[in-house]
mmCIF file of C-alpha atoms in Angstrom:
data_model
loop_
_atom_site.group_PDB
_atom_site.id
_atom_site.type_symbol
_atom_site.label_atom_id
_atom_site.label_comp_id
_atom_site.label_asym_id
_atom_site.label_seq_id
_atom_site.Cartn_x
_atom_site.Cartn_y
_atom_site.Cartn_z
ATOM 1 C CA UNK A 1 -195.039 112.979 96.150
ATOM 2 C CA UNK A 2 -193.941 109.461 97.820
ATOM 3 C CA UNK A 3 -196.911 108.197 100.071
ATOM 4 C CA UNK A 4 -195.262 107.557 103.667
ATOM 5 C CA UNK A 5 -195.469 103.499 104.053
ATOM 6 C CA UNK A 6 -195.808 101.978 107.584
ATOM 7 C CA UNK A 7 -192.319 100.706 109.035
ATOM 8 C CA UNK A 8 -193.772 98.542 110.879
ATOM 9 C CA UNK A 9 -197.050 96.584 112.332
ATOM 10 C CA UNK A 10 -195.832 97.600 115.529
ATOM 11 C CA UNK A 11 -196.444 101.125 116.590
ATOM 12 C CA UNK A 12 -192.938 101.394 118.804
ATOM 13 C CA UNK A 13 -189.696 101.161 118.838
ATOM 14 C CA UNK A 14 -186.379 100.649 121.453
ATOM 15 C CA UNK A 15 -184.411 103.509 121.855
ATOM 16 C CA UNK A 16 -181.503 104.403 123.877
ATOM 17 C CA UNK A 17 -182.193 107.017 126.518
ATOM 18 C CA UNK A 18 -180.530 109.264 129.708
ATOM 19 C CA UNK A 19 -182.766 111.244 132.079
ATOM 20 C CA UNK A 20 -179.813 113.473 133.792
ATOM 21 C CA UNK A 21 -176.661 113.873 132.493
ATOM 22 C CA UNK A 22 -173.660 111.261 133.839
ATOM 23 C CA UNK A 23 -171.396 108.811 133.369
ATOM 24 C CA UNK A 24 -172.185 105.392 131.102
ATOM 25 C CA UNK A 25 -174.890 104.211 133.702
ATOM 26 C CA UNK A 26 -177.114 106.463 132.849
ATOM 27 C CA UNK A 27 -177.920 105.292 129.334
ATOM 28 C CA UNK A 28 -180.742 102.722 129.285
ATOM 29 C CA UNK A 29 -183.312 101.441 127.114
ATOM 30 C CA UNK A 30 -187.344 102.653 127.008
ATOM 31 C CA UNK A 31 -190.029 102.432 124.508
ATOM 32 C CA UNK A 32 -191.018 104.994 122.239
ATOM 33 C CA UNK A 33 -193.409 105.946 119.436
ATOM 34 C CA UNK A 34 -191.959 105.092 115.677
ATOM 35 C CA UNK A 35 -191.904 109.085 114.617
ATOM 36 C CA UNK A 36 -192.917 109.642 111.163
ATOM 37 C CA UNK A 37 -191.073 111.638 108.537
ATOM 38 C CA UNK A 38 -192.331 115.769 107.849
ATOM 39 C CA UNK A 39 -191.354 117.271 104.615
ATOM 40 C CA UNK A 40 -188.105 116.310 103.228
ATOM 41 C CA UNK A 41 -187.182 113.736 105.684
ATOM 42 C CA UNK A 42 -186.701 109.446 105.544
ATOM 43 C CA UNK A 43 -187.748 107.536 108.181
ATOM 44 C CA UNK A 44 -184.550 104.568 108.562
ATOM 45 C CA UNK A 45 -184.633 101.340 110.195
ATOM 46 C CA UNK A 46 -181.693 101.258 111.659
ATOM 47 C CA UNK A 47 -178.832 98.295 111.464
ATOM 48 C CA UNK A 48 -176.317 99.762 112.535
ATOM 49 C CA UNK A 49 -175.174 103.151 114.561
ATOM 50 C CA UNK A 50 -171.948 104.481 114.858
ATOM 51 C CA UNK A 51 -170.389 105.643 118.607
ATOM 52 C CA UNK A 52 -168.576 109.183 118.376
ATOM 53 C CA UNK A 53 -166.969 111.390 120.441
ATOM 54 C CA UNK A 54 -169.766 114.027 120.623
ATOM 55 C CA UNK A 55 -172.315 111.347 122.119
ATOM 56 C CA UNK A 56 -170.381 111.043 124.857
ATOM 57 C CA UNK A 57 -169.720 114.566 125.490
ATOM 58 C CA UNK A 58 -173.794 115.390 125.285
ATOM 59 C CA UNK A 59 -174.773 112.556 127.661
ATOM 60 C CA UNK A 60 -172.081 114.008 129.965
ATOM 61 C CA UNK A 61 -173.966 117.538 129.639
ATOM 62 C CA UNK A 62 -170.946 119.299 127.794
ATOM 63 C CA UNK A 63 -172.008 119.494 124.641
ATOM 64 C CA UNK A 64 -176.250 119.951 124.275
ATOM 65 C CA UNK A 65 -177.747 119.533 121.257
ATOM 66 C CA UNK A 66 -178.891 122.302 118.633
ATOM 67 C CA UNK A 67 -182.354 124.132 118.815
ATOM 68 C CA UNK A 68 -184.706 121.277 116.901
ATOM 69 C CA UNK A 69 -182.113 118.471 116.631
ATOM 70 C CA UNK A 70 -183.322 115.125 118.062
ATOM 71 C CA UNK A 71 -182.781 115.577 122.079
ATOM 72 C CA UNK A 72 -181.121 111.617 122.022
ATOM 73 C CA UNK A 73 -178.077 110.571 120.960
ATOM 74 C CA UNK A 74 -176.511 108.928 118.074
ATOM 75 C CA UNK A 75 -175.597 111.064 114.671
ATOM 76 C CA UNK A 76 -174.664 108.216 112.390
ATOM 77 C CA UNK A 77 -176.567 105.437 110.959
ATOM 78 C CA UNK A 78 -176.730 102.604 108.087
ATOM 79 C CA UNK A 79 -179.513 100.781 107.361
ATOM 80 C CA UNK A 80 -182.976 100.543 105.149
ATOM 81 C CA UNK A 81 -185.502 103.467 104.022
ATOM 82 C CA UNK A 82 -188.875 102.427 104.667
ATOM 83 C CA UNK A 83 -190.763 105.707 104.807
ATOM 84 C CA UNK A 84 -190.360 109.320 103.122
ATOM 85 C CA UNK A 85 -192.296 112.498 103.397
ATOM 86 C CA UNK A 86 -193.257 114.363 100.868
ATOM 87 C CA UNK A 87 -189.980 116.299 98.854
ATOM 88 C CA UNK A 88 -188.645 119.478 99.131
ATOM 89 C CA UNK A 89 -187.982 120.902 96.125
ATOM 90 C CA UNK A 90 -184.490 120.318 94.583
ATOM 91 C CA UNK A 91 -184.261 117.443 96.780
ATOM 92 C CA UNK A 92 -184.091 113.998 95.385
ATOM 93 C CA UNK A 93 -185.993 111.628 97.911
ATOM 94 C CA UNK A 94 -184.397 108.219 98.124
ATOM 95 C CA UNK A 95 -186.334 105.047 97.339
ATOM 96 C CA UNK A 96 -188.128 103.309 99.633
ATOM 97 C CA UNK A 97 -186.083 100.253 100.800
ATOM 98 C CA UNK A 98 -182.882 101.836 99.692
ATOM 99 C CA UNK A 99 -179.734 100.685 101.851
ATOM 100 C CA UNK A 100 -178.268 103.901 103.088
ATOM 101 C CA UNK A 101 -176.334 105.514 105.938
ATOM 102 C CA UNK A 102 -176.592 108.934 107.143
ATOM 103 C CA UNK A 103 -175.566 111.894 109.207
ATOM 104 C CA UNK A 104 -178.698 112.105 111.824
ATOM 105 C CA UNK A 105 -179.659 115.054 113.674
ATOM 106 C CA UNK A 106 -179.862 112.832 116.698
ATOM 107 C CA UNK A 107 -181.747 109.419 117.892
ATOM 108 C CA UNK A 108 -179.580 106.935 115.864
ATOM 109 C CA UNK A 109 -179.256 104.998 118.692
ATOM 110 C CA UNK A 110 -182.809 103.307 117.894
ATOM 111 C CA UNK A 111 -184.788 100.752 115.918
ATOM 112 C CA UNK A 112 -185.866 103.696 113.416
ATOM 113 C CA UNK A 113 -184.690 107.364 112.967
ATOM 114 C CA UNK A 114 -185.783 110.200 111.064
ATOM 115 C CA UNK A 115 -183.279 111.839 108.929
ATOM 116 C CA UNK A 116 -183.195 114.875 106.209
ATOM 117 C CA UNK A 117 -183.081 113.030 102.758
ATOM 118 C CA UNK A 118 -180.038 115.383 101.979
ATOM 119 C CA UNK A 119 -177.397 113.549 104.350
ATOM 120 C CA UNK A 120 -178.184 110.125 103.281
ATOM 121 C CA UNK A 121 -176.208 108.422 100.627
ATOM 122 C CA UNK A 122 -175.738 104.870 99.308
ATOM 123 C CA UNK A 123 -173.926 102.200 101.097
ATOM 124 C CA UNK A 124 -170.589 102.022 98.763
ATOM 125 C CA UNK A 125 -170.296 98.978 96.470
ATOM 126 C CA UNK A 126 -169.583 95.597 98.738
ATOM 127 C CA UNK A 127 -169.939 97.559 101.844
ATOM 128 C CA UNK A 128 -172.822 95.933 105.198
ATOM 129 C CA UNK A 129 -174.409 98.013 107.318
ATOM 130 C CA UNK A 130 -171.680 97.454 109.940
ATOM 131 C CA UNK A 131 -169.169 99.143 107.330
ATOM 132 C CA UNK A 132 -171.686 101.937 106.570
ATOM 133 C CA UNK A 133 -172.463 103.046 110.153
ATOM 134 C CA UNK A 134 -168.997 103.926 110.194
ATOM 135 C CA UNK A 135 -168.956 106.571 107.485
ATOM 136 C CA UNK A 136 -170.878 109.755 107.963
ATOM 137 C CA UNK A 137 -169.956 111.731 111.432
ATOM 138 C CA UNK A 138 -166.277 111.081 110.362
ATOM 139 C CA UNK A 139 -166.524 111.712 106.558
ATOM 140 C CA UNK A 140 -168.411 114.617 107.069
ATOM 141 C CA UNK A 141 -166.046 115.641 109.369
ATOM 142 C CA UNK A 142 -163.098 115.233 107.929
ATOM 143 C CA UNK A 143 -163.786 116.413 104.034
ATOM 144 C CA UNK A 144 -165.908 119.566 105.452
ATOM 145 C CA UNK A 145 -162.935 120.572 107.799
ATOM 146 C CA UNK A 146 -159.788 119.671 105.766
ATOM 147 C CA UNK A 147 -160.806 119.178 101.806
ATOM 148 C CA UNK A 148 -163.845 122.215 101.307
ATOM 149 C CA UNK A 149 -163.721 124.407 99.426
ATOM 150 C CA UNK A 150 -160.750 122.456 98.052
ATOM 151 C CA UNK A 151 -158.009 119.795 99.222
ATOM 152 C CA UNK A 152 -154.672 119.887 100.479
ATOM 153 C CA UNK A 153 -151.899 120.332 97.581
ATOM 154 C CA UNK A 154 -150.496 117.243 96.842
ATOM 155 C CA UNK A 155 -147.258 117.133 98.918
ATOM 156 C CA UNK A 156 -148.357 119.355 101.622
ATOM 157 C CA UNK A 157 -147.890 118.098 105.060
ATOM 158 C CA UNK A 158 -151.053 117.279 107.193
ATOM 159 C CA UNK A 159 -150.842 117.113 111.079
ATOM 160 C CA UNK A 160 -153.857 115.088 112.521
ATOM 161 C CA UNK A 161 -154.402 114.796 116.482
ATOM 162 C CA UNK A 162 -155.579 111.529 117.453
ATOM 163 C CA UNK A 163 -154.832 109.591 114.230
ATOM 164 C CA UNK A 164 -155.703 106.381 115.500
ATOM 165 C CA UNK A 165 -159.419 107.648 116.730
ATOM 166 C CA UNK A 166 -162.565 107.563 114.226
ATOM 167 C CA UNK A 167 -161.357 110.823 112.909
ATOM 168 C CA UNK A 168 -157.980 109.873 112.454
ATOM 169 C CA UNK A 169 -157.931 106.932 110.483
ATOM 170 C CA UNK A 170 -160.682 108.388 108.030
ATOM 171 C CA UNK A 171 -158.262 112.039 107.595
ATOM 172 C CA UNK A 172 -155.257 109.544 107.100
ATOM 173 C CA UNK A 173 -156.869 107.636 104.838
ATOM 174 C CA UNK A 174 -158.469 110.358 102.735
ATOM 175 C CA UNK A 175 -154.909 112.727 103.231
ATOM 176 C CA UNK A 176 -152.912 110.349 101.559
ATOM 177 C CA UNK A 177 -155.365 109.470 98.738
ATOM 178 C CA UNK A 178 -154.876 112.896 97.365
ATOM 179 C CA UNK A 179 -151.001 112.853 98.085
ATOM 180 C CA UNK A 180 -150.765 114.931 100.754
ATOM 181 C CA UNK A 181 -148.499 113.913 104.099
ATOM 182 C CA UNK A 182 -150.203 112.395 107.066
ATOM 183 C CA UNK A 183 -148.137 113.048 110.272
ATOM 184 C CA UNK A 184 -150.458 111.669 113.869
ATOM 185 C CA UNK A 185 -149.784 112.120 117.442
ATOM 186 C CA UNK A 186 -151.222 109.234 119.316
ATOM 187 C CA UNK A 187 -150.555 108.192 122.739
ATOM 188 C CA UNK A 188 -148.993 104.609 122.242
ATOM 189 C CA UNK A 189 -146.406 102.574 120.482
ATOM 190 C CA UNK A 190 -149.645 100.079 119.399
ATOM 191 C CA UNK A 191 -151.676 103.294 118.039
ATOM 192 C CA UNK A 192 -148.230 104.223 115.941
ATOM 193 C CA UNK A 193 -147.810 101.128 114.645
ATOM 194 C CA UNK A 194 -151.738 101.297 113.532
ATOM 195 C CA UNK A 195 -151.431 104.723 112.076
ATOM 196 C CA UNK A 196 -147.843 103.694 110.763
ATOM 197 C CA UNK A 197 -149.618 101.047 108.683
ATOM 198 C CA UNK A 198 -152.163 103.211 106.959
ATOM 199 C CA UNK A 199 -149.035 105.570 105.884
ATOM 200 C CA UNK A 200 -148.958 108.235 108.665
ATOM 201 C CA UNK A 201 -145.702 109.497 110.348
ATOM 202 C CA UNK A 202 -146.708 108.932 113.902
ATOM 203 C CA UNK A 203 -145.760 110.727 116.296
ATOM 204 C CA UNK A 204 -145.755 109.109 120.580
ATOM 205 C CA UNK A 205 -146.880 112.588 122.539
ATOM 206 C CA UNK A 206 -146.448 110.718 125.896
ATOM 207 C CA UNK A 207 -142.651 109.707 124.810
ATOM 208 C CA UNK A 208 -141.802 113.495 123.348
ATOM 209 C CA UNK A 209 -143.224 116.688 122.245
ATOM 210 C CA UNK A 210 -144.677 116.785 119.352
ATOM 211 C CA UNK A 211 -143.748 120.433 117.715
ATOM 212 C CA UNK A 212 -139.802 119.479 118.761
ATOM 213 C CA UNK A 213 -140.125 116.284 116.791
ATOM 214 C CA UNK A 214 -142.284 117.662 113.708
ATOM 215 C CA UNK A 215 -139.626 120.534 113.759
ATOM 216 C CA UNK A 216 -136.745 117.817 113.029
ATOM 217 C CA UNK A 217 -138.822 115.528 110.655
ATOM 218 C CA UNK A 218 -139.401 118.369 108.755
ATOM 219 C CA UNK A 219 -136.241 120.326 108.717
ATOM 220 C CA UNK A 220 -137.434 123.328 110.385
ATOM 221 C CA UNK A 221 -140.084 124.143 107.676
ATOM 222 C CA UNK A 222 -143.567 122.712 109.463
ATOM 223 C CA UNK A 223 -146.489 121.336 108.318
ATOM 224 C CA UNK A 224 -149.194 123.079 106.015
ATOM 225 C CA UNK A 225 -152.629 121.849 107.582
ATOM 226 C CA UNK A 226 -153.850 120.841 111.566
ATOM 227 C CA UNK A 227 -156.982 119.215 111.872
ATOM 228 C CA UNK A 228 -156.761 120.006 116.136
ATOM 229 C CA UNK A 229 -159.223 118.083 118.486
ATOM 230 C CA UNK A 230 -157.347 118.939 121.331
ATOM 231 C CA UNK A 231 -158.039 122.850 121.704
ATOM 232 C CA UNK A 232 -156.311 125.135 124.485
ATOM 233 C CA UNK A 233 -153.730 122.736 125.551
ATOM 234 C CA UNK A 234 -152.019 122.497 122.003
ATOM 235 C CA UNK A 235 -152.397 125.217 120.878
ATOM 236 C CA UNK A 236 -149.096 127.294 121.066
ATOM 237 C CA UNK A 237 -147.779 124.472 119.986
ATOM 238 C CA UNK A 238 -149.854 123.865 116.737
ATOM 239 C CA UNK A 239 -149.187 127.413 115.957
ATOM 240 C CA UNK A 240 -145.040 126.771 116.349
ATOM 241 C CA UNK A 241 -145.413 123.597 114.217
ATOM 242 C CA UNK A 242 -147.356 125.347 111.275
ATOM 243 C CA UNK A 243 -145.327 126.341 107.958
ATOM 244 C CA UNK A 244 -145.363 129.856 106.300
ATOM 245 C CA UNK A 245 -149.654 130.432 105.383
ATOM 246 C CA UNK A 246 -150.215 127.767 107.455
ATOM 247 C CA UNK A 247 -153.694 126.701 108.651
ATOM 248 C CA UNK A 248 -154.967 125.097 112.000
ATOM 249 C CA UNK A 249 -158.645 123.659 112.180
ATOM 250 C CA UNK A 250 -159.770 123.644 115.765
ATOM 251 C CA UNK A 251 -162.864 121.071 115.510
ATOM 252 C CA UNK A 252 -163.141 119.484 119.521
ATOM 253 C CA UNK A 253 -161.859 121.120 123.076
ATOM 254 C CA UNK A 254 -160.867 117.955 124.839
ATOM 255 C CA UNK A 255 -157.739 120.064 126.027
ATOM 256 C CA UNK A 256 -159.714 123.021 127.105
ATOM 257 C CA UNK A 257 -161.588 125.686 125.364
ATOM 258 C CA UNK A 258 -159.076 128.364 126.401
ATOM 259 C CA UNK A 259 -154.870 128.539 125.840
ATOM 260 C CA UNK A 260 -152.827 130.380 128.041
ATOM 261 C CA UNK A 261 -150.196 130.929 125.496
ATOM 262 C CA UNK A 262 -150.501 132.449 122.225
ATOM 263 C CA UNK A 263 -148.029 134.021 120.031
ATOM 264 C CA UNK A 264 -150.038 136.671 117.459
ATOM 265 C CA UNK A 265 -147.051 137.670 116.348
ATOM 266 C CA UNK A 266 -146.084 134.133 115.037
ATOM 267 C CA UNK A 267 -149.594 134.209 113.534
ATOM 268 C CA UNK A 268 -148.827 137.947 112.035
ATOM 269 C CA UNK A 269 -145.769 137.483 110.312
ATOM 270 C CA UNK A 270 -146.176 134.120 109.017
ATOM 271 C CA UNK A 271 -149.811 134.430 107.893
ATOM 272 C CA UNK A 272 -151.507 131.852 109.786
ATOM 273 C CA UNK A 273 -154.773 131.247 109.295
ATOM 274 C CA UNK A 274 -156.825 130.042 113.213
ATOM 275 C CA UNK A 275 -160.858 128.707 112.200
ATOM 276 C CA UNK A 276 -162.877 126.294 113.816
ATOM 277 C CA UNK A 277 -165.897 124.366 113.339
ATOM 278 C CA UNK A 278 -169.139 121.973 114.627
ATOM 279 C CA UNK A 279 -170.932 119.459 112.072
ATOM 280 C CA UNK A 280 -174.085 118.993 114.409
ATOM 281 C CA UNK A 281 -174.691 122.774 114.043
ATOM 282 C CA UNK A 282 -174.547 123.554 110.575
ATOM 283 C CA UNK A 283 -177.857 123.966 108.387
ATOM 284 C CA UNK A 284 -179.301 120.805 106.220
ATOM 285 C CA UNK A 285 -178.160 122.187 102.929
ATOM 286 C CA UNK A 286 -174.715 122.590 104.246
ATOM 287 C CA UNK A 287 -174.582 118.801 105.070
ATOM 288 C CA UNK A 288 -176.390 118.207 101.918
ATOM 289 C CA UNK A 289 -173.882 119.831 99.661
ATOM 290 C CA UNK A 290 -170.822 117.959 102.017
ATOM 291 C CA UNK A 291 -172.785 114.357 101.180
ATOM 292 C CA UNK A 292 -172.990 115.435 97.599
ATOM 293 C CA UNK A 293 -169.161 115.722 97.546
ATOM 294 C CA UNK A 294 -168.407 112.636 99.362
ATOM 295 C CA UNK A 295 -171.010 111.050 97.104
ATOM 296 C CA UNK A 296 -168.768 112.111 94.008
ATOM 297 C CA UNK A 297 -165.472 111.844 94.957
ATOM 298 C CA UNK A 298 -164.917 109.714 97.757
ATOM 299 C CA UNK A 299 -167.541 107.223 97.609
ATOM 300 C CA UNK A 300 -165.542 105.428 94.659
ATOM 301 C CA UNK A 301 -162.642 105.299 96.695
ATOM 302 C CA UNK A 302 -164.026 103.190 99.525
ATOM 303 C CA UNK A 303 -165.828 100.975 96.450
ATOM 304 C CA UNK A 304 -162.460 100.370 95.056
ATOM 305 C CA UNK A 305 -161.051 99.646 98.231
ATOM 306 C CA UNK A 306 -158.344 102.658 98.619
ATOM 307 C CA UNK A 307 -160.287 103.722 101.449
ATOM 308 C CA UNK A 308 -160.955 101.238 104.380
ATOM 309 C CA UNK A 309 -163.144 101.574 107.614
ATOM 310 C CA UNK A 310 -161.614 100.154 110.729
ATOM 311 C CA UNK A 311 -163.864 98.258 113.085
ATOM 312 C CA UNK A 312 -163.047 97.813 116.729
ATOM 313 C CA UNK A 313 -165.901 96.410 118.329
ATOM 314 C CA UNK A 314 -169.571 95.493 117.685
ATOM 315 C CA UNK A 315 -171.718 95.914 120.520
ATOM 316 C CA UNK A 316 -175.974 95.322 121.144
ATOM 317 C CA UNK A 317 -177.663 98.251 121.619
ATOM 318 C CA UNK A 318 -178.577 97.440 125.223
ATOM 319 C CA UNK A 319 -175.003 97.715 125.844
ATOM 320 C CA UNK A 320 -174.607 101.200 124.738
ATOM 321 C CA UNK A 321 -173.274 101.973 128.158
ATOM 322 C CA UNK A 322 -170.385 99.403 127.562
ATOM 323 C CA UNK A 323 -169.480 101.020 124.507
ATOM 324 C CA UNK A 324 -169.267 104.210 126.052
ATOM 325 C CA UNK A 325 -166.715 103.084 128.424
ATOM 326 C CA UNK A 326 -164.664 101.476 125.830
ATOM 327 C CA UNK A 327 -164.438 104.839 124.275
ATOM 328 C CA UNK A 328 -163.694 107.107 127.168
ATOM 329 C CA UNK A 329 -161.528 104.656 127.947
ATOM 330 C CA UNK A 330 -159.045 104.975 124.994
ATOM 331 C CA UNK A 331 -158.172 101.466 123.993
ATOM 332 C CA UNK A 332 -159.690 100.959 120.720
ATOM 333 C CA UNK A 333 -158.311 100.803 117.866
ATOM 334 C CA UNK A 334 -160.738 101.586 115.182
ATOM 335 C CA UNK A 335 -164.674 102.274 115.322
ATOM 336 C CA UNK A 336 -167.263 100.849 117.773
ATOM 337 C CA UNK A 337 -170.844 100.277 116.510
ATOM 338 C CA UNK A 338 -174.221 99.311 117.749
ATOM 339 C CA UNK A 339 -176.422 97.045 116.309
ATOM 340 C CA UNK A 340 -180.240 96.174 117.715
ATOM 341 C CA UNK A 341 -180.207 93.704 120.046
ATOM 342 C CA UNK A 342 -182.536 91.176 117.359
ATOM 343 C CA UNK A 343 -179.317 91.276 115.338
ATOM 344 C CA UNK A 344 -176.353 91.196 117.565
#
């Protein structure tokens, strides 16, 4: 059994808060107690936190956190180990003052979160905290959604909604390192060029529609995978852009949960396959078994540099409201982190 250690002489910590659901504003900064790991958990001090899309959605009251998850937000964190509770069995319990980042339950946006020792792994060789933060809500993601139980032939075409967002770089990325086809719609000629670079076919949805174009670039035939983040308002359209067994992977609703259209006969006769999916709610050994995989076959390929995180901005964590903004805003290009304030 490892004996918890004390993070800290202090007794609190600084942690991002809302009272009532809203816009940006509402996020603020109060003092809390340092929590202290249970049974198979790590307390982390926390470097660095990533921003995703489901943050914003919970402190706008859409999307409300699972029964027992941390209430606050922030699901992705780097930094250093410096308490464990005792093991669960068949769990290895990192070390304490191991550099790690990890999928949280909730409360990375904080001096210290708690965190199942399952969904941590090691920062990949030559990679900072910065670099780290941005790894597990979007790895996770991705390789749950698009490469379990096993990856996309090589050769198969890939369709991925919002390449140039957190998820879309990372499925790019990961796509064309085991030789599928990345094709992106984004929403301007700077996010094609961006998605162009990391060897997508992009795709400008506010300059034409996207199952015409797909349709010409790929002579009629369509692609073989969708990872969808749009929902509702795509989705007749993902279904007429989808090739003989085709799959689409519905995993956000920013275009509605509900479609107006939709062809079952298309589905029918050419075998489509329609599933969805949510990383917050799925059980620790799930997540476990997804950061085992990543551990083993995709953390090499960010050590050897095949794989690259994109950073777009680096914010305190008393501006978490700024960063926010920045993100329902659209203009980034690449990830935006938070660091504590001491280390901004």
């Amino acid at each position: 059994m490892t004996t918890p250690h004390r993070p800290t002489q202090s007794s609190t910590m600084t942690a991002i808060c809302f009272a009532e659901p809203g816009g940006p504003d509402v996020l603020h900064c109060e003092t809390l107690p340092i929590p202290q790991p249970g049974r198979g958990e790590v307390l982390v001090r926390v470097q660095a936190a990533g921003v995703n899309r489901p943050d914003l959605m919970q402190r706008a009251g859409l999307y409300p956190p699972p029964p027992g998850a941390n209430p606050r937000l922030g699901l992705e964190i780097a930094g250093e180990i410096v308490a464990c509770g005792a093991p669960l069995e068949g769990t290895p319990m990192p070390d304490i003052g191991s550099s790690v980042c990890a999928l949280a339950n909730g409360g990375g946006y904080a001096d210290y979160c708690l965190v199942p020792a399952g969904q941590c792994l090691p920062w990949p060789k030559g990679f900072d905290a910065i670099q780290a933060a941005t790894l597990p809500e979007t790895f996770f993601t991705v390789w749950s959604n698009l490469f379990m139980p096993a990856p996309p032939a090589v050769g198969q075409r890939v369709l991925i909604h919002g390449g140039s967002s957190g998820i879309g770089v990372t499925a790019i990325q990961l796509v064309r390192a085991f030789g599928a086809i990345p094709y992106v719609t984004v929403g301007s000629a700077e996010k094609c060029a961006l998605c162009e670079q990391l060897g997508a076919v992009a795709i400008n949805y506010r300059e034409e529609d996207f199952a015409t174009r797909l349709r010409e670039l790929t002579d009629g035939v369509g692609v073989n995978l969708i990872l969808d983040m749009i929902g509702g308002a795509y989705f007749d359209r993902n279904i007429k852009s989808l090739a003989q067994d085709g799959r689409l992977v519905i995993i956000a609703l920013q275009g509605g949960a509900k479609a107006e259209q939709a062809d079952l006969a298309r589905i029918m006769t050419r075998r489509l396959i329609v599933t969805g999916s949510t990383l917050r709610g799925r059980d620790t050994a799930t997540k476990a078994r997804i950061a085992r995989e990543l551990h083993a076959q995709v953390w090499p390929l960010l050590a050897s540099g095949t794989i690259r995180p994109r950073i777009d901005t680096v914010l305190p964590f008393s501006k978490a409201a700024e960063a926010h903004q920045m993100m329902e805003d659209g203009k980034h290009l690449g990830r935006i982190i938070l660091v504590p304030d001491a280390s901004a």
